[in-house]
PDB file of C-alpha atoms in Angstrom:
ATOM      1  CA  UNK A  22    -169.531 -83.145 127.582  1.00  0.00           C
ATOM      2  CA  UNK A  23    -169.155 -83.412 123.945  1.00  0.00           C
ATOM      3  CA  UNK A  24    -172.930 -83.349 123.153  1.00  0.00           C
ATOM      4  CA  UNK A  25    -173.398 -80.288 125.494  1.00  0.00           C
ATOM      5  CA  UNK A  26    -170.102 -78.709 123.466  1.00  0.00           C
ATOM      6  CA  UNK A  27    -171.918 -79.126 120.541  1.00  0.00           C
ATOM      7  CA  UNK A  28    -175.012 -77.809 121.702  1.00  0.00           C
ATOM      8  CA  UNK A  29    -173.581 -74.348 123.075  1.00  0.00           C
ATOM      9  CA  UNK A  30    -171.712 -73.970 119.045  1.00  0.00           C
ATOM     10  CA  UNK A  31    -174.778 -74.909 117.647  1.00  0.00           C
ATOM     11  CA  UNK A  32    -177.034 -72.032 120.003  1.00  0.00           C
ATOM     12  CA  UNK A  33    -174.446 -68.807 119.057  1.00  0.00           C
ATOM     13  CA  UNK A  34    -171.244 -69.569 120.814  1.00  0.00           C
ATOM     14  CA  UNK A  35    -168.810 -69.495 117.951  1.00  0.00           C
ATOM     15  CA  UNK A  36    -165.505 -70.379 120.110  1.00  0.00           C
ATOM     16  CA  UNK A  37    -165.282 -74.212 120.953  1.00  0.00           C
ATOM     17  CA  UNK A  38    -163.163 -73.293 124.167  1.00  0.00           C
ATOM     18  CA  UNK A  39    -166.126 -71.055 125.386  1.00  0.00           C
ATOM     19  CA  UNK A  40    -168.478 -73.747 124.361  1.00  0.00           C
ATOM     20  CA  UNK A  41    -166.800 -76.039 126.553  1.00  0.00           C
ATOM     21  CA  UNK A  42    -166.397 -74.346 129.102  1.00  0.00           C
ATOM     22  CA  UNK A  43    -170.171 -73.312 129.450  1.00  0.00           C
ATOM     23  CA  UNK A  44    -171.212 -77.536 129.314  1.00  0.00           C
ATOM     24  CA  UNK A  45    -168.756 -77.898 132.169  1.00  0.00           C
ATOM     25  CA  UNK A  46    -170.101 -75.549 133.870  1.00  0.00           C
ATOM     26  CA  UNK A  47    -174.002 -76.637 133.209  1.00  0.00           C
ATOM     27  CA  UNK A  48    -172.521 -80.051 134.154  1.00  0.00           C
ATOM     28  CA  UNK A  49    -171.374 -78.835 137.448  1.00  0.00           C
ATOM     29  CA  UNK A  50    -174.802 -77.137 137.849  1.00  0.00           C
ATOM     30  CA  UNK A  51    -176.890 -79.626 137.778  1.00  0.00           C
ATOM     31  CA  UNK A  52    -174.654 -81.836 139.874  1.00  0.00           C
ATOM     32  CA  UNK A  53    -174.547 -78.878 142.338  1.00  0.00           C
ATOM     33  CA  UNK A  54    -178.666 -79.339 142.326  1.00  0.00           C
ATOM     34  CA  UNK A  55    -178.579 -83.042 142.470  1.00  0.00           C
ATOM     35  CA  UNK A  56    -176.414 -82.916 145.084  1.00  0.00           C
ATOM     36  CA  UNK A  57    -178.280 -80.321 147.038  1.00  0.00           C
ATOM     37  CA  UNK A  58    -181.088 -82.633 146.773  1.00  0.00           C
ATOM     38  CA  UNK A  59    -179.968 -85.993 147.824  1.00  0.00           C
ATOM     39  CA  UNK A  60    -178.697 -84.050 151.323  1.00  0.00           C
ATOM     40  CA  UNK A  61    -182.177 -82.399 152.375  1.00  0.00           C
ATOM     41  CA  UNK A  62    -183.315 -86.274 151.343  1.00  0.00           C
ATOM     42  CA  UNK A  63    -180.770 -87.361 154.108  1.00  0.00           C
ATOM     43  CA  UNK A  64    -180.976 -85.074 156.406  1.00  0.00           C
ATOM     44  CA  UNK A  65    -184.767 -85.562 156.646  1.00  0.00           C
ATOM     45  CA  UNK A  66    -184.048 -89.060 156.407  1.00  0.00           C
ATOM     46  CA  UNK A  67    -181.938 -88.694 159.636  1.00  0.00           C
ATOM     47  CA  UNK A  68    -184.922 -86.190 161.684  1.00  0.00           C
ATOM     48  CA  UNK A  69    -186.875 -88.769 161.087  1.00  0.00           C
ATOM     49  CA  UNK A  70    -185.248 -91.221 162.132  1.00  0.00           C
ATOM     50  CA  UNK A  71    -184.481 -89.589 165.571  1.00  0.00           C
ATOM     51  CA  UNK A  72    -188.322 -88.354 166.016  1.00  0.00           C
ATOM     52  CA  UNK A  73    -188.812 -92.311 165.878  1.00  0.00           C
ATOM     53  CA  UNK A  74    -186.333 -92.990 168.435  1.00  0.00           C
ATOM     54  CA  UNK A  75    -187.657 -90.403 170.731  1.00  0.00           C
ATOM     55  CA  UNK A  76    -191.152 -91.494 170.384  1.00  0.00           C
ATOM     56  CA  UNK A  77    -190.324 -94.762 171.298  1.00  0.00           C
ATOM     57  CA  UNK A  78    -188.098 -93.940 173.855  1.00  0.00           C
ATOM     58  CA  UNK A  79    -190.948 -91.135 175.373  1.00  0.00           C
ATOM     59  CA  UNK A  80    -193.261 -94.067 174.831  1.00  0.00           C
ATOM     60  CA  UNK A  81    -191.274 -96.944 176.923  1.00  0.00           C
ATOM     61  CA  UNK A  82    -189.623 -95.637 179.683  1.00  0.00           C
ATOM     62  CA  UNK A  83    -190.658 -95.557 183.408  1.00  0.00           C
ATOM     63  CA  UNK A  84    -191.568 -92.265 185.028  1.00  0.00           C
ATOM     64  CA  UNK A  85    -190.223 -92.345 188.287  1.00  0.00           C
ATOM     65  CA  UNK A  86    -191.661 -90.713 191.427  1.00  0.00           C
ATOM     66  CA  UNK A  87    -189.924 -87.694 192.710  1.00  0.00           C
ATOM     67  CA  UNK A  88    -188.624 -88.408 196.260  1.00  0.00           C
ATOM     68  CA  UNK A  89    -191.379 -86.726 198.528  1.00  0.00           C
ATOM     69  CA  UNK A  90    -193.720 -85.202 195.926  1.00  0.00           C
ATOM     70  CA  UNK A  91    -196.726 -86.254 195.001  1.00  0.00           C
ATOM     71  CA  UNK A  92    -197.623 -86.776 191.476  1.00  0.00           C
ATOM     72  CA  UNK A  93    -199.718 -83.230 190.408  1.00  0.00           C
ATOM     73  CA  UNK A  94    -201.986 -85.580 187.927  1.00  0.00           C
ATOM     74  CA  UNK A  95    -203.282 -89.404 189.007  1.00  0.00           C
ATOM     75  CA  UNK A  96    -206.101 -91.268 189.095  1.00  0.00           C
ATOM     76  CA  UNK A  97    -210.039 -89.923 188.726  1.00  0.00           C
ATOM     77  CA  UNK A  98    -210.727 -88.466 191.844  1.00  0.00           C
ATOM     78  CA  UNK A  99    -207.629 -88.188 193.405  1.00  0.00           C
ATOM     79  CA  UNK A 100    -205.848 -85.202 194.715  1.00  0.00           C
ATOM     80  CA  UNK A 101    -202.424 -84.174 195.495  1.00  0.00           C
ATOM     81  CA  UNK A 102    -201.022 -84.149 199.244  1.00  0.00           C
ATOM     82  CA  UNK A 103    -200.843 -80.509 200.223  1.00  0.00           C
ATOM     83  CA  UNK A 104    -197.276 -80.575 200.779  1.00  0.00           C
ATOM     84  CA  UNK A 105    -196.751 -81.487 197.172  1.00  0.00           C
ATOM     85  CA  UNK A 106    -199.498 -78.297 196.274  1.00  0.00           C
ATOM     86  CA  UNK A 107    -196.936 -75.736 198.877  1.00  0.00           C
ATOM     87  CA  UNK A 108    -194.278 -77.307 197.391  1.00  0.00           C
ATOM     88  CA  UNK A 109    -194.813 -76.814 193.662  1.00  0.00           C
ATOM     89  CA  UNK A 110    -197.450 -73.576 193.704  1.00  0.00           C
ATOM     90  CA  UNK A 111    -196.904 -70.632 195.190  1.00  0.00           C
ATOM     91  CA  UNK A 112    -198.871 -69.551 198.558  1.00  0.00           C
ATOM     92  CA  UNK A 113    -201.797 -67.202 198.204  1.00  0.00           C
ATOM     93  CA  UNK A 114    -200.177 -64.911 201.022  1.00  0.00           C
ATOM     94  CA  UNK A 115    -196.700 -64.890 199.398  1.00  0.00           C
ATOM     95  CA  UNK A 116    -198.507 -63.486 196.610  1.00  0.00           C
ATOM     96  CA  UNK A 117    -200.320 -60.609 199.166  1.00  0.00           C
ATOM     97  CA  UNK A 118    -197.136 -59.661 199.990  1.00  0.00           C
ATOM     98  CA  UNK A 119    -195.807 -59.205 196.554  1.00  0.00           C
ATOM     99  CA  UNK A 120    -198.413 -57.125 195.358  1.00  0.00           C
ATOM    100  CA  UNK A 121    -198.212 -55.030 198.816  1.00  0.00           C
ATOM    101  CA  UNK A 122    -194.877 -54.391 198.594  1.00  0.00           C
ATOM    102  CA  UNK A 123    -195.142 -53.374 194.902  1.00  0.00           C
ATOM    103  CA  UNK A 124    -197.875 -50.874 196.279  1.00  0.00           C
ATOM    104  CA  UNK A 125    -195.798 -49.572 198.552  1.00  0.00           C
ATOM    105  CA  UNK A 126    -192.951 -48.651 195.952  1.00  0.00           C
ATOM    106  CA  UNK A 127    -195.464 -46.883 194.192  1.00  0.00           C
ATOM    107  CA  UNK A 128    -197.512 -44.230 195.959  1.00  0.00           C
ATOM    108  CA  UNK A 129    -199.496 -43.072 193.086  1.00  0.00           C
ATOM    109  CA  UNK A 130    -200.814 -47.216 193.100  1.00  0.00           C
ATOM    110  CA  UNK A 131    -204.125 -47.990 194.225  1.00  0.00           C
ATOM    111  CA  UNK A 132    -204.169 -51.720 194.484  1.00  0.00           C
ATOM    112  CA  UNK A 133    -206.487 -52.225 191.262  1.00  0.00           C
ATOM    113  CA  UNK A 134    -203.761 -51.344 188.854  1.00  0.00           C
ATOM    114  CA  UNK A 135    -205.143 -47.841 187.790  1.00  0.00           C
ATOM    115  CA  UNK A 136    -203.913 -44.347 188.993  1.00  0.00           C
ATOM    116  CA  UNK A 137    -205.838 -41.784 190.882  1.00  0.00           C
ATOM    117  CA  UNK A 138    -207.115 -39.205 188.491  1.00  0.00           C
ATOM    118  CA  UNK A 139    -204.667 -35.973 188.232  1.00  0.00           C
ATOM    119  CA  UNK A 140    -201.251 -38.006 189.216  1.00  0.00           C
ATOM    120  CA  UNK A 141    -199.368 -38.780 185.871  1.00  0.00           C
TER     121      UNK A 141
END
């Protein structure tokens, strides 16, 4: 504190009250920076940490079997039951009727997502 005292006289500040005032307050400073520091150091120190803990944990634990469904993704060459496919994807005919019912909200739309010409 002293040296820094010393060092604010000796740079233009002729008041030793204002000169120690200004080291405290570069003290402070670089304590406030130090400080700063060390906690992005922990608290990446601590994400870390936890993206370990879920890898290992994503890594080591069991993937049950849904009750009734199929898995979507096994072995080479196998396929899913077609209940699982209803159950999980939509049917190609709910999807007709979806698009024909937005048709027939909207006169002016011809099924190809364009407009007759003239109709705005």
């Amino acid at each position: 504190m002293d040296a820094l005292t010393w060092y604010f006289m000796a740079h233009g500040v002729t008041d030793p009250v204002v000169a120690a005032h200004k080291a405290a307050i570069a003290i402070g400073t670089v304590v406030k920076r130090e400080a700063l520091v060390m906690a992005f150091s922990d608290t990446f120190a601590v994400v870390g940490f936890a993206l370990l803990v879920a890898i290992a944990i994503l890594l080591t634990r069991k993937v049950a079997n849904v009750a009734g469904v199929a898995p979507l993704i096994g072995p080479v060459g196998s396929l899913p039951s077609p209940k699982a496919s209803r159950a999980v994807l939509p049917t190609v005919g709910a999807q007709q009727a979806t698009q024909g019912s937005e048709s027939a909200l909207d006169p002016g739309h011809n099924g190809a997502g364009l407009r007759p010409a003239g109709r705005s």
